[in-house]
């Protein structure tokens, strides 16, 4: 009878251990999905921002060689990802290509478009104040060469607004999931430790210090966090593989560095949540009086 | 003059905010065996809990194995418990490890390092309670009496000055109870004071010793069990 009871107790302890790991793994898997989603969105946002261009139009009288020198100078500036010289002919060809050959007429044998430099702006300068400051800086630096600076204020503001909303939406979802995760892991760990409350009390009664009782359980929490992060990451990789094979090509959005970032993130999160929840649960059980155990 | 292992005077013992015992005056001397008797709920366990630091002594004076329990801090409690042995009705062995490992756990948690010394001490205390050759048994492989002996062996590891036993024979049959009593009496004769809470008057008759009764929130010193008839019980007038 006693043996049966003890086997039952041990099996229950093992089940509690396994279900804690499964619980933490699933929560980390969920957090991993949000992290991947967030990082991919961040990458897309960067791409959107770095598609934005400022065009500097130069007087017809400025020789091409001088514009090429300016192009090289701008290319080295902080705000510029890339500066590219566009001749009148190239611009004309592009317009004809986009709008059709009859869309614009050559006036008196001259192409009505000045040569220009198209600057691709770094994502850090993707706001109206910075763009205006770049405009002013360019006009001040090349007052005799530049005749016009062209960029879309509306496009910039509308894109910025969308990106802002998307970012905060993802942050909100991530935060919400983090809170849910902490609550779930905390609950799972507390239940698992609840089954050890008599052992904890026995340890106290034979003179073990709280540190001595805590140490192996904190180590166990670290191991739980580590195992769970490996399982969570494996599930995540599996899911992404299935998406790649059966749904859409996501290979360009993902790379090893991104995976390492996420793995590191969920490992640290898993260990931290597991250790903190264990520490709080232990603190509670270590303070329980004998009569409160039943 | 006899040396007191613990002494309490003018003490009031509370369980949370409820006053359980008042004007407690009690002392136990080195090597003494004292029965603590009283009806269920009179405060025997509360007194024991106060002695091992589970309940704070808020009023009065109290010294247990050299510790002033009125000034006991949380960090002092493990040190106090290392100098006393605690034996319970339900055995409270660590069920996931064998007898040796139960004993080694106490040793490790109380600062023992040398493995050879640990093994020697474990064999010594198991021998003392008559459980030689049972070191590798798991708790569930032992009978109730044997488990209780392991608990007593565990309580003896740090050579305590005092053993507090809360109904240690409560779950045992009469014959096994007598075996446990023989072990406890033997330990007491070797110089360890024992305060044992019990309801078992037949054991008190068989193993006579000093008796202290808890009644009406007070502690009463009674004559030794040698000189009164336990079957005209001391608790009878409570009914």
Short mmCIF file of N, CA and C in Angstrom, two decimals, chain A residues 27-150:
data_model
loop_
_atom_site.label_atom_id
_atom_site.label_comp_id
_atom_site.label_asym_id
_atom_site.label_seq_id
_atom_site.Cartn_x
_atom_site.Cartn_y
_atom_site.Cartn_z
N UNK A 27 4.74 28.16 -24.28
CA UNK A 27 4.71 29.61 -24.10
C UNK A 27 5.89 30.26 -24.84
N UNK A 28 7.07 29.62 -24.74
CA UNK A 28 8.24 30.18 -25.44
C UNK A 28 8.06 30.08 -26.95
N UNK A 29 7.43 29.02 -27.42
CA UNK A 29 7.13 28.85 -28.84
C UNK A 29 6.25 30.02 -29.31
N UNK A 30 5.24 30.32 -28.50
CA UNK A 30 4.33 31.42 -28.82
C UNK A 30 5.09 32.76 -28.85
N UNK A 31 5.95 32.95 -27.85
CA UNK A 31 6.74 34.18 -27.81
C UNK A 31 7.68 34.25 -29.01
N UNK A 32 8.22 33.08 -29.39
CA UNK A 32 9.11 33.01 -30.55
C UNK A 32 8.40 33.45 -31.81
N UNK A 33 7.15 33.03 -31.98
CA UNK A 33 6.37 33.42 -33.17
C UNK A 33 6.22 34.94 -33.20
N UNK A 34 5.88 35.51 -32.04
CA UNK A 34 5.72 36.97 -31.98
C UNK A 34 7.05 37.66 -32.29
N UNK A 35 8.14 37.08 -31.74
CA UNK A 35 9.46 37.69 -31.96
C UNK A 35 9.81 37.65 -33.45
N UNK A 36 9.58 36.49 -34.10
CA UNK A 36 9.86 36.36 -35.54
C UNK A 36 9.03 37.38 -36.31
N UNK A 37 7.76 37.43 -35.98
CA UNK A 37 6.84 38.35 -36.63
C UNK A 37 7.36 39.79 -36.47
N UNK A 38 7.73 40.14 -35.25
CA UNK A 38 8.22 41.48 -34.96
C UNK A 38 9.49 41.80 -35.73
N UNK A 39 10.43 40.84 -35.75
CA UNK A 39 11.71 41.10 -36.43
C UNK A 39 11.51 41.21 -37.95
N UNK A 40 10.61 40.37 -38.49
CA UNK A 40 10.33 40.44 -39.93
C UNK A 40 9.68 41.79 -40.27
N UNK A 41 8.74 42.21 -39.45
CA UNK A 41 8.08 43.50 -39.68
C UNK A 41 9.12 44.63 -39.60
N UNK A 42 10.03 44.50 -38.62
CA UNK A 42 11.08 45.52 -38.47
C UNK A 42 11.93 45.59 -39.76
N UNK A 43 12.23 44.41 -40.29
CA UNK A 43 13.04 44.33 -41.51
C UNK A 43 12.29 44.98 -42.69
N UNK A 44 10.98 44.66 -42.77
CA UNK A 44 10.17 45.23 -43.85
C UNK A 44 10.08 46.75 -43.71
N UNK A 45 9.95 47.18 -42.46
CA UNK A 45 9.87 48.63 -42.20
C UNK A 45 11.15 49.33 -42.67
N UNK A 46 12.27 48.67 -42.40
CA UNK A 46 13.56 49.24 -42.82
C UNK A 46 13.61 49.35 -44.35
N UNK A 47 13.11 48.27 -44.98
CA UNK A 47 13.10 48.28 -46.46
C UNK A 47 12.21 49.41 -46.98
N UNK A 48 11.03 49.57 -46.36
CA UNK A 48 10.10 50.63 -46.79
C UNK A 48 10.77 51.99 -46.61
N UNK A 49 11.38 52.19 -45.45
CA UNK A 49 12.01 53.49 -45.16
C UNK A 49 13.15 53.77 -46.13
N UNK A 50 13.91 52.72 -46.46
CA UNK A 50 15.08 52.94 -47.31
C UNK A 50 14.74 52.93 -48.80
N UNK A 51 13.44 52.86 -49.11
CA UNK A 51 13.01 53.06 -50.49
C UNK A 51 12.68 54.51 -50.75
N UNK A 52 12.63 55.28 -49.67
CA UNK A 52 12.26 56.69 -49.79
C UNK A 52 13.45 57.49 -50.33
N UNK A 53 13.16 58.38 -51.30
CA UNK A 53 14.24 59.12 -51.94
C UNK A 53 14.01 60.62 -51.90
N UNK A 54 15.13 61.35 -51.87
CA UNK A 54 15.09 62.80 -52.10
C UNK A 54 15.81 63.05 -53.43
N UNK A 55 15.19 63.82 -54.29
CA UNK A 55 15.84 64.14 -55.57
C UNK A 55 16.37 65.56 -55.54
N UNK A 56 17.66 65.70 -55.83
CA UNK A 56 18.26 67.04 -55.95
C UNK A 56 18.39 67.34 -57.44
N UNK A 57 17.75 68.42 -57.92
CA UNK A 57 17.84 68.77 -59.34
C UNK A 57 18.89 69.86 -59.54
N UNK A 58 19.69 69.65 -60.55
CA UNK A 58 20.82 70.57 -60.79
C UNK A 58 20.56 71.43 -62.04
N UNK A 59 21.17 72.60 -62.00
CA UNK A 59 21.06 73.49 -63.16
C UNK A 59 21.71 72.81 -64.37
N UNK A 60 21.12 73.11 -65.58
CA UNK A 60 21.66 72.54 -66.82
C UNK A 60 23.11 72.93 -67.04
N UNK A 61 23.48 74.06 -66.38
CA UNK A 61 24.83 74.58 -66.63
C UNK A 61 25.91 73.87 -65.82
N UNK A 62 25.46 73.12 -64.82
CA UNK A 62 26.49 72.44 -64.01
C UNK A 62 26.99 71.22 -64.79
N UNK A 63 28.30 71.17 -65.00
CA UNK A 63 28.83 70.05 -65.78
C UNK A 63 28.62 68.71 -65.05
N UNK A 64 28.50 67.68 -65.86
CA UNK A 64 28.26 66.34 -65.31
C UNK A 64 29.36 65.94 -64.31
N UNK A 65 30.60 66.31 -64.65
CA UNK A 65 31.74 65.95 -63.79
C UNK A 65 31.56 66.53 -62.39
N UNK A 66 31.06 67.81 -62.33
CA UNK A 66 30.86 68.45 -61.02
C UNK A 66 29.75 67.73 -60.24
N UNK A 67 28.70 67.35 -60.95
CA UNK A 67 27.59 66.65 -60.28
C UNK A 67 28.08 65.29 -59.74
N UNK A 68 28.96 64.65 -60.51
CA UNK A 68 29.49 63.36 -60.06
C UNK A 68 30.32 63.53 -58.78
N UNK A 69 31.03 64.67 -58.68
CA UNK A 69 31.81 64.95 -57.46
C UNK A 69 30.85 65.12 -56.28
N UNK A 70 29.78 65.91 -56.53
CA UNK A 70 28.78 66.11 -55.46
C UNK A 70 28.16 64.77 -55.06
N UNK A 71 27.87 63.96 -56.07
CA UNK A 71 27.30 62.63 -55.81
C UNK A 71 28.18 61.84 -54.84
N UNK A 72 29.50 61.87 -55.11
CA UNK A 72 30.44 61.13 -54.26
C UNK A 72 30.44 61.71 -52.84
N UNK A 73 30.36 63.04 -52.73
CA UNK A 73 30.35 63.69 -51.41
C UNK A 73 29.10 63.26 -50.61
N UNK A 74 27.97 63.35 -51.29
CA UNK A 74 26.70 63.02 -50.61
C UNK A 74 26.68 61.54 -50.18
N UNK A 75 27.28 60.72 -51.04
CA UNK A 75 27.32 59.29 -50.75
C UNK A 75 27.99 58.99 -49.41
N UNK A 76 28.91 59.88 -49.02
CA UNK A 76 29.65 59.68 -47.77
C UNK A 76 28.91 60.26 -46.55
N UNK A 77 27.86 61.00 -46.79
CA UNK A 77 27.18 61.66 -45.67
C UNK A 77 26.33 60.67 -44.86
N UNK A 78 26.14 61.02 -43.55
CA UNK A 78 25.48 60.11 -42.61
C UNK A 78 24.07 59.70 -43.05
N UNK A 79 23.33 60.66 -43.56
CA UNK A 79 21.91 60.40 -43.86
C UNK A 79 21.72 59.56 -45.12
N UNK A 80 22.83 59.41 -45.89
CA UNK A 80 22.67 58.77 -47.19
C UNK A 80 23.04 57.29 -47.17
N UNK A 81 22.10 56.47 -47.65
CA UNK A 81 22.43 55.05 -47.84
C UNK A 81 23.09 54.91 -49.22
N UNK A 82 22.55 55.68 -50.15
CA UNK A 82 23.09 55.64 -51.53
C UNK A 82 22.74 56.96 -52.24
N UNK A 83 23.71 57.50 -53.00
CA UNK A 83 23.42 58.68 -53.84
C UNK A 83 23.72 58.29 -55.28
N UNK A 84 22.76 58.59 -56.15
CA UNK A 84 22.93 58.10 -57.53
C UNK A 84 22.63 59.22 -58.53
N UNK A 85 23.59 59.46 -59.40
CA UNK A 85 23.42 60.48 -60.44
C UNK A 85 22.45 59.97 -61.50
N UNK A 86 21.49 60.85 -61.85
CA UNK A 86 20.54 60.49 -62.92
C UNK A 86 20.60 61.62 -63.98
N UNK A 87 21.06 61.29 -65.19
CA UNK A 87 21.16 62.32 -66.24
C UNK A 87 19.77 62.65 -66.77
N UNK A 88 19.65 63.78 -67.48
CA UNK A 88 18.36 64.18 -68.07
C UNK A 88 17.83 63.08 -68.98
N UNK A 89 18.75 62.46 -69.72
CA UNK A 89 18.34 61.43 -70.67
C UNK A 89 17.78 60.20 -69.94
N UNK A 90 18.49 59.84 -68.91
CA UNK A 90 18.03 58.66 -68.15
C UNK A 90 16.66 58.92 -67.54
N UNK A 91 16.51 60.14 -66.97
CA UNK A 91 15.23 60.50 -66.35
C UNK A 91 14.13 60.51 -67.41
N UNK A 92 14.46 61.06 -68.59
CA UNK A 92 13.50 61.15 -69.69
C UNK A 92 13.06 59.76 -70.14
N UNK A 93 14.04 58.89 -70.27
CA UNK A 93 13.76 57.52 -70.70
C UNK A 93 12.86 56.83 -69.67
N UNK A 94 13.16 57.09 -68.43
CA UNK A 94 12.38 56.46 -67.34
C UNK A 94 10.93 56.93 -67.39
N UNK A 95 10.77 58.24 -67.61
CA UNK A 95 9.40 58.79 -67.64
C UNK A 95 8.64 58.21 -68.84
N UNK A 96 9.35 58.20 -69.99
CA UNK A 96 8.70 57.65 -71.19
C UNK A 96 8.30 56.19 -70.99
N UNK A 97 9.19 55.52 -70.31
CA UNK A 97 8.93 54.10 -70.03
C UNK A 97 7.70 53.93 -69.14
N UNK A 98 7.61 54.82 -68.14
CA UNK A 98 6.51 54.71 -67.18
C UNK A 98 5.18 55.23 -67.72
N UNK A 99 5.25 56.36 -68.43
CA UNK A 99 3.99 57.02 -68.84
C UNK A 99 3.69 56.93 -70.34
N UNK A 100 4.59 56.33 -71.14
CA UNK A 100 4.35 56.22 -72.57
C UNK A 100 5.10 57.32 -73.34
N UNK A 101 5.40 57.02 -74.60
CA UNK A 101 6.27 57.92 -75.38
C UNK A 101 5.66 59.29 -75.64
N UNK A 102 4.32 59.36 -75.73
CA UNK A 102 3.66 60.61 -76.08
C UNK A 102 3.32 61.47 -74.86
N UNK A 103 3.72 61.01 -73.69
CA UNK A 103 3.28 61.72 -72.49
C UNK A 103 3.89 63.10 -72.37
N UNK A 104 5.13 63.25 -72.76
CA UNK A 104 5.78 64.57 -72.68
C UNK A 104 6.46 64.88 -74.01
N UNK A 105 6.51 66.13 -74.35
CA UNK A 105 7.15 66.52 -75.61
C UNK A 105 8.49 67.19 -75.33
N UNK A 106 9.41 66.94 -76.21
CA UNK A 106 10.69 67.66 -76.16
C UNK A 106 10.44 69.07 -76.66
N UNK A 107 10.84 70.06 -75.83
CA UNK A 107 10.59 71.45 -76.20
C UNK A 107 11.86 72.02 -76.84
N UNK A 108 11.71 72.49 -78.05
CA UNK A 108 12.83 73.06 -78.81
C UNK A 108 14.05 72.13 -78.78
N UNK A 109 13.80 70.87 -78.92
CA UNK A 109 14.90 69.90 -78.97
C UNK A 109 15.58 69.66 -77.64
N UNK A 110 15.00 70.23 -76.56
CA UNK A 110 15.65 70.02 -75.25
C UNK A 110 14.76 69.20 -74.32
N UNK A 111 15.39 68.38 -73.55
CA UNK A 111 14.64 67.55 -72.58
C UNK A 111 14.30 68.44 -71.39
N UNK A 112 13.01 68.52 -71.02
CA UNK A 112 12.61 69.44 -69.95
C UNK A 112 12.85 68.89 -68.54
N UNK A 113 13.85 68.10 -68.34
CA UNK A 113 14.15 67.58 -67.00
C UNK A 113 15.62 67.81 -66.71
N UNK A 114 15.88 68.40 -65.53
CA UNK A 114 17.27 68.66 -65.17
C UNK A 114 17.92 67.36 -64.70
N UNK A 115 19.24 67.33 -64.79
CA UNK A 115 19.94 66.17 -64.20
C UNK A 115 19.78 66.19 -62.68
N UNK A 116 19.86 65.05 -62.10
CA UNK A 116 19.59 65.01 -60.66
C UNK A 116 20.45 63.97 -59.94
N UNK A 117 20.41 64.09 -58.60
CA UNK A 117 20.99 63.03 -57.76
C UNK A 117 19.84 62.49 -56.90
N UNK A 118 19.63 61.18 -56.98
CA UNK A 118 18.59 60.56 -56.15
C UNK A 118 19.26 60.02 -54.88
N UNK A 119 18.84 60.58 -53.71
CA UNK A 119 19.46 60.12 -52.45
C UNK A 119 18.49 59.16 -51.75
N UNK A 120 19.00 57.97 -51.45
CA UNK A 120 18.23 57.04 -50.62
C UNK A 120 18.61 57.35 -49.17
N UNK A 121 17.55 57.65 -48.38
CA UNK A 121 17.77 58.13 -47.01
C UNK A 121 17.90 56.97 -46.03
N UNK A 122 18.84 57.14 -45.07
CA UNK A 122 18.97 56.13 -44.00
C UNK A 122 17.70 56.14 -43.16
N UNK A 123 17.32 54.94 -42.61
CA UNK A 123 16.03 54.84 -41.89
C UNK A 123 15.97 55.77 -40.67
N UNK A 124 17.16 56.11 -40.11
CA UNK A 124 17.18 56.98 -38.93
C UNK A 124 16.70 58.40 -39.24
N UNK A 125 16.77 58.77 -40.55
CA UNK A 125 16.37 60.14 -40.95
C UNK A 125 14.98 60.16 -41.55
N UNK A 126 14.25 59.06 -41.31
CA UNK A 126 12.93 58.95 -41.96
C UNK A 126 11.86 59.71 -41.17
N UNK A 127 12.02 61.04 -41.15
CA UNK A 127 10.98 61.90 -40.55
C UNK A 127 11.08 63.27 -41.19
N UNK A 128 10.00 63.99 -41.13
CA UNK A 128 9.90 65.26 -41.88
C UNK A 128 10.95 66.28 -41.46
N UNK A 129 11.20 66.39 -40.15
CA UNK A 129 12.20 67.34 -39.65
C UNK A 129 13.57 67.06 -40.25
N UNK A 130 13.96 65.78 -40.24
CA UNK A 130 15.28 65.41 -40.76
C UNK A 130 15.36 65.69 -42.26
N UNK A 131 14.28 65.37 -42.98
CA UNK A 131 14.28 65.57 -44.43
C UNK A 131 14.41 67.07 -44.74
N UNK A 132 13.65 67.87 -43.98
CA UNK A 132 13.74 69.33 -44.19
C UNK A 132 15.14 69.83 -43.87
N UNK A 133 15.72 69.29 -42.84
CA UNK A 133 17.07 69.72 -42.46
C UNK A 133 18.08 69.31 -43.54
N UNK A 134 17.87 68.12 -44.15
CA UNK A 134 18.76 67.67 -45.25
C UNK A 134 18.58 68.62 -46.45
N UNK A 135 17.34 68.95 -46.72
CA UNK A 135 17.05 69.87 -47.83
C UNK A 135 17.79 71.19 -47.63
N UNK A 136 17.66 71.74 -46.40
CA UNK A 136 18.30 73.03 -46.11
C UNK A 136 19.82 72.91 -46.23
N UNK A 137 20.31 71.79 -45.71
CA UNK A 137 21.77 71.58 -45.73
C UNK A 137 22.30 71.52 -47.17
N UNK A 138 21.56 70.82 -48.05
CA UNK A 138 21.98 70.67 -49.45
C UNK A 138 21.93 72.02 -50.18
N UNK A 139 20.85 72.76 -49.90
CA UNK A 139 20.71 74.07 -50.57
C UNK A 139 21.80 75.04 -50.09
N UNK A 140 22.18 74.92 -48.82
CA UNK A 140 23.22 75.80 -48.29
C UNK A 140 24.59 75.40 -48.83
N UNK A 141 24.79 74.12 -48.98
CA UNK A 141 26.12 73.63 -49.39
C UNK A 141 26.35 73.82 -50.90
N UNK A 142 25.28 73.64 -51.69
CA UNK A 142 25.43 73.77 -53.14
C UNK A 142 24.42 74.80 -53.68
N UNK A 143 24.54 76.09 -53.25
CA UNK A 143 23.52 77.08 -53.63
C UNK A 143 23.48 77.38 -55.13
N UNK A 144 24.63 77.27 -55.79
CA UNK A 144 24.66 77.63 -57.21
C UNK A 144 24.35 76.44 -58.11
N UNK A 145 24.45 75.28 -57.57
CA UNK A 145 24.26 74.08 -58.39
C UNK A 145 22.82 73.55 -58.33
N UNK A 146 22.27 73.50 -57.11
CA UNK A 146 20.94 72.90 -56.96
C UNK A 146 19.85 73.92 -57.30
N UNK A 147 18.90 73.52 -58.14
CA UNK A 147 17.79 74.41 -58.48
C UNK A 147 16.49 74.01 -57.80
N UNK A 148 16.45 72.73 -57.45
CA UNK A 148 15.21 72.28 -56.80
C UNK A 148 15.48 71.00 -56.00
N UNK A 149 14.73 70.88 -54.89
CA UNK A 149 14.80 69.63 -54.09
C UNK A 149 13.38 69.07 -54.07
N UNK A 150 13.29 67.80 -54.41
CA UNK A 150 11.95 67.21 -54.51
C UNK A 150 11.80 65.97 -53.62
#
